[in-house]
Amino acid sequence: FVVDVSDSSDPRKVAEVNAKGRLYSVAVSGNYAYVATDQSDTSTDIEVRIINITNPLAPTLLPLQVNLPSFSDARAIAADGPYLYVGTVGGTAAPQFQFHVLAIAPLPVAPLASPVNPVLLGSATLSGGGGSAGEAGGRGLGQGVADADEDEARHHRGEARQ
């Protein structure tokens, strides 16, 4: 749904798009909304759907969607600058949690990345029962971002740029 909240006492639905599947979280960056979903079709598991919201009264579901490297459902999503962060959960007996970092703008290590062509930069896996992204396989999510673009990663961690 696209909701007009210009009058906060009277929010109004002004448009909608069928993104298919269960929708868990939405992140907006520029003219695009990225939707965390558990939608599966006959050929692939789709964790992130991309919606063009250039015209908020006529949002358009784009045909290119994001399939992350695991059989899991996206549950959380956030956009910050050239990065899209996606949290997924999968598994049956012991759930596995994964965090993925994608580029949604050109970076030195992902020159073809764009808002409609996200490029996976790195992932970290946590087993059910505790831990943190910094402990995942001895290599935290922040480390993967740093490897992808050290200067931007320092900025996102609040460190001085060099």
Coordinates of C-alpha atoms in Angstrom, one line a residue, residues 26-160:
V26 CA 9.9 -2.4 3.5
A27 CA 12.9 -0.1 2.9
V28 CA 12.8 2.9 0.6
S29 CA 15.8 4.4 -1.2
G30 CA 15.2 7.1 -3.8
N31 CA 12.5 6.0 -6.2
Y32 CA 12.4 2.4 -5.1
A33 CA 10.9 0.3 -2.3
Y34 CA 12.6 -2.9 -1.4
V35 CA 10.2 -5.5 0.2
A36 CA 11.3 -8.4 2.3
T37 CA 9.2 -11.4 1.4
D38 CA 8.9 -15.2 1.6
Q39 CA 7.5 -15.5 -1.9
S40 CA 8.5 -18.6 -3.9
D41 CA 7.5 -19.3 -7.5
T42 CA 8.0 -22.5 -9.4
S43 CA 11.6 -21.8 -10.4
T44 CA 13.2 -19.7 -7.5
D45 CA 12.9 -18.4 -4.0
I46 CA 12.6 -14.6 -4.0
E47 CA 13.6 -12.8 -0.8
V48 CA 13.4 -9.2 -2.1
R49 CA 11.0 -7.6 -4.4
I50 CA 11.6 -4.2 -6.0
I51 CA 8.9 -1.7 -6.5
N52 CA 9.3 1.5 -8.6
I53 CA 7.6 4.3 -6.6
T54 CA 8.6 7.2 -8.9
N55 CA 4.9 7.8 -9.2
P56 CA 3.5 7.0 -5.8
L57 CA 0.0 6.9 -7.2
A58 CA 1.0 4.1 -9.6
P59 CA 3.7 1.9 -8.0
T60 CA 5.1 -0.8 -10.3
L61 CA 6.5 -4.2 -9.3
L62 CA 9.7 -4.7 -11.3
P63 CA 10.3 -8.1 -12.9
L64 CA 13.9 -8.3 -11.6
Q65 CA 13.8 -9.6 -8.0
V66 CA 16.6 -10.6 -5.6
N67 CA 17.2 -14.3 -4.8
L68 CA 19.8 -14.5 -2.0
P69 CA 22.2 -17.5 -1.7
S70 CA 20.2 -19.7 0.7
F71 CA 16.8 -21.3 1.1
S72 CA 15.4 -18.7 3.4
D73 CA 12.8 -16.0 3.9
A74 CA 13.7 -12.3 4.2
R75 CA 12.3 -10.9 7.4
A76 CA 14.0 -7.5 7.8
I77 CA 15.4 -5.0 5.3
A78 CA 17.0 -1.6 5.5
A79 CA 18.6 0.8 3.0
D80 CA 21.4 3.2 3.8
G81 CA 23.3 5.1 1.1
P82 CA 24.6 2.7 -1.5
Y83 CA 23.8 -0.4 0.7
L84 CA 20.8 -2.6 1.2
Y85 CA 20.9 -4.8 4.3
V86 CA 18.7 -7.9 4.4
G87 CA 18.1 -10.3 7.3
T88 CA 16.8 -13.8 6.4
V89 CA 15.8 -16.8 8.4
G90 CA 15.6 -20.4 7.3
G91 CA 16.0 -24.0 8.5
T92 CA 13.5 -26.2 10.4
A93 CA 15.1 -27.9 13.4
A94 CA 17.6 -25.2 14.3
P95 CA 16.8 -21.9 12.6
Q96 CA 19.7 -20.2 10.8
F97 CA 19.8 -16.4 10.6
Q98 CA 21.7 -14.7 7.8
F99 CA 22.6 -11.1 7.1
H100 CA 23.3 -10.0 3.6
V101 CA 24.8 -6.7 2.3
L102 CA 24.0 -5.7 -1.3
A103 CA 25.1 -2.7 -3.3
I104 CA 22.3 -0.6 -4.8
A105 CA 24.6 1.9 -6.4
P106 CA 27.9 1.6 -8.2
L107 CA 30.9 0.9 -5.9
P108 CA 34.5 0.0 -6.8
V109 CA 33.8 -3.7 -6.2
A110 CA 30.4 -3.6 -7.8
P111 CA 30.5 -1.2 -10.7
L112 CA 27.3 -2.5 -12.3
A113 CA 25.2 -2.2 -9.1
S114 CA 22.1 0.0 -9.4
P115 CA 18.8 0.4 -7.6
V116 CA 17.2 -2.1 -10.0
N117 CA 20.3 -4.4 -10.1
P118 CA 21.4 -5.1 -6.5
V119 CA 24.8 -6.9 -6.2
L120 CA 25.5 -9.1 -3.3
L121 CA 28.6 -8.0 -1.5
G122 CA 28.7 -10.4 1.4
S123 CA 26.8 -12.6 3.9
A124 CA 27.2 -13.7 7.5
T125 CA 25.4 -16.8 9.0
L126 CA 24.4 -17.2 12.7
S127 CA 23.0 -20.5 14.1
G128 CA 19.9 -20.4 16.2
G129 CA 20.6 -19.9 19.9
G130 CA 22.7 -16.8 20.2
G131 CA 25.7 -15.0 18.8
S132 CA 26.0 -11.8 17.0
A133 CA 26.9 -10.6 13.5
G134 CA 30.4 -9.9 14.7
E135 CA 30.8 -13.6 15.7
A136 CA 29.5 -15.1 12.5
G137 CA 32.2 -17.5 11.3
G138 CA 34.9 -15.3 12.8
R139 CA 34.0 -12.7 10.2
G140 CA 31.3 -10.1 11.0
L141 CA 29.0 -8.5 8.6
G142 CA 30.8 -5.2 9.0
Q143 CA 34.0 -6.9 7.9
G144 CA 32.4 -8.0 4.7
V145 CA 31.3 -4.4 4.0
A146 CA 34.8 -3.2 4.8
D147 CA 36.3 -5.7 2.3
A148 CA 33.8 -4.4 -0.3
D149 CA 34.5 -0.7 0.2
E150 CA 36.7 0.2 3.2
D151 CA 36.2 3.9 3.0
E152 CA 32.4 3.7 3.0
A153 CA 32.5 1.0 5.7
R154 CA 34.6 3.3 8.0
H155 CA 32.0 6.0 7.5
H156 CA 29.1 3.7 8.4
R157 CA 30.9 2.6 11.5
G158 CA 31.4 6.3 12.5
E159 CA 35.2 6.3 12.0
A160 CA 37.0 9.1 10.3

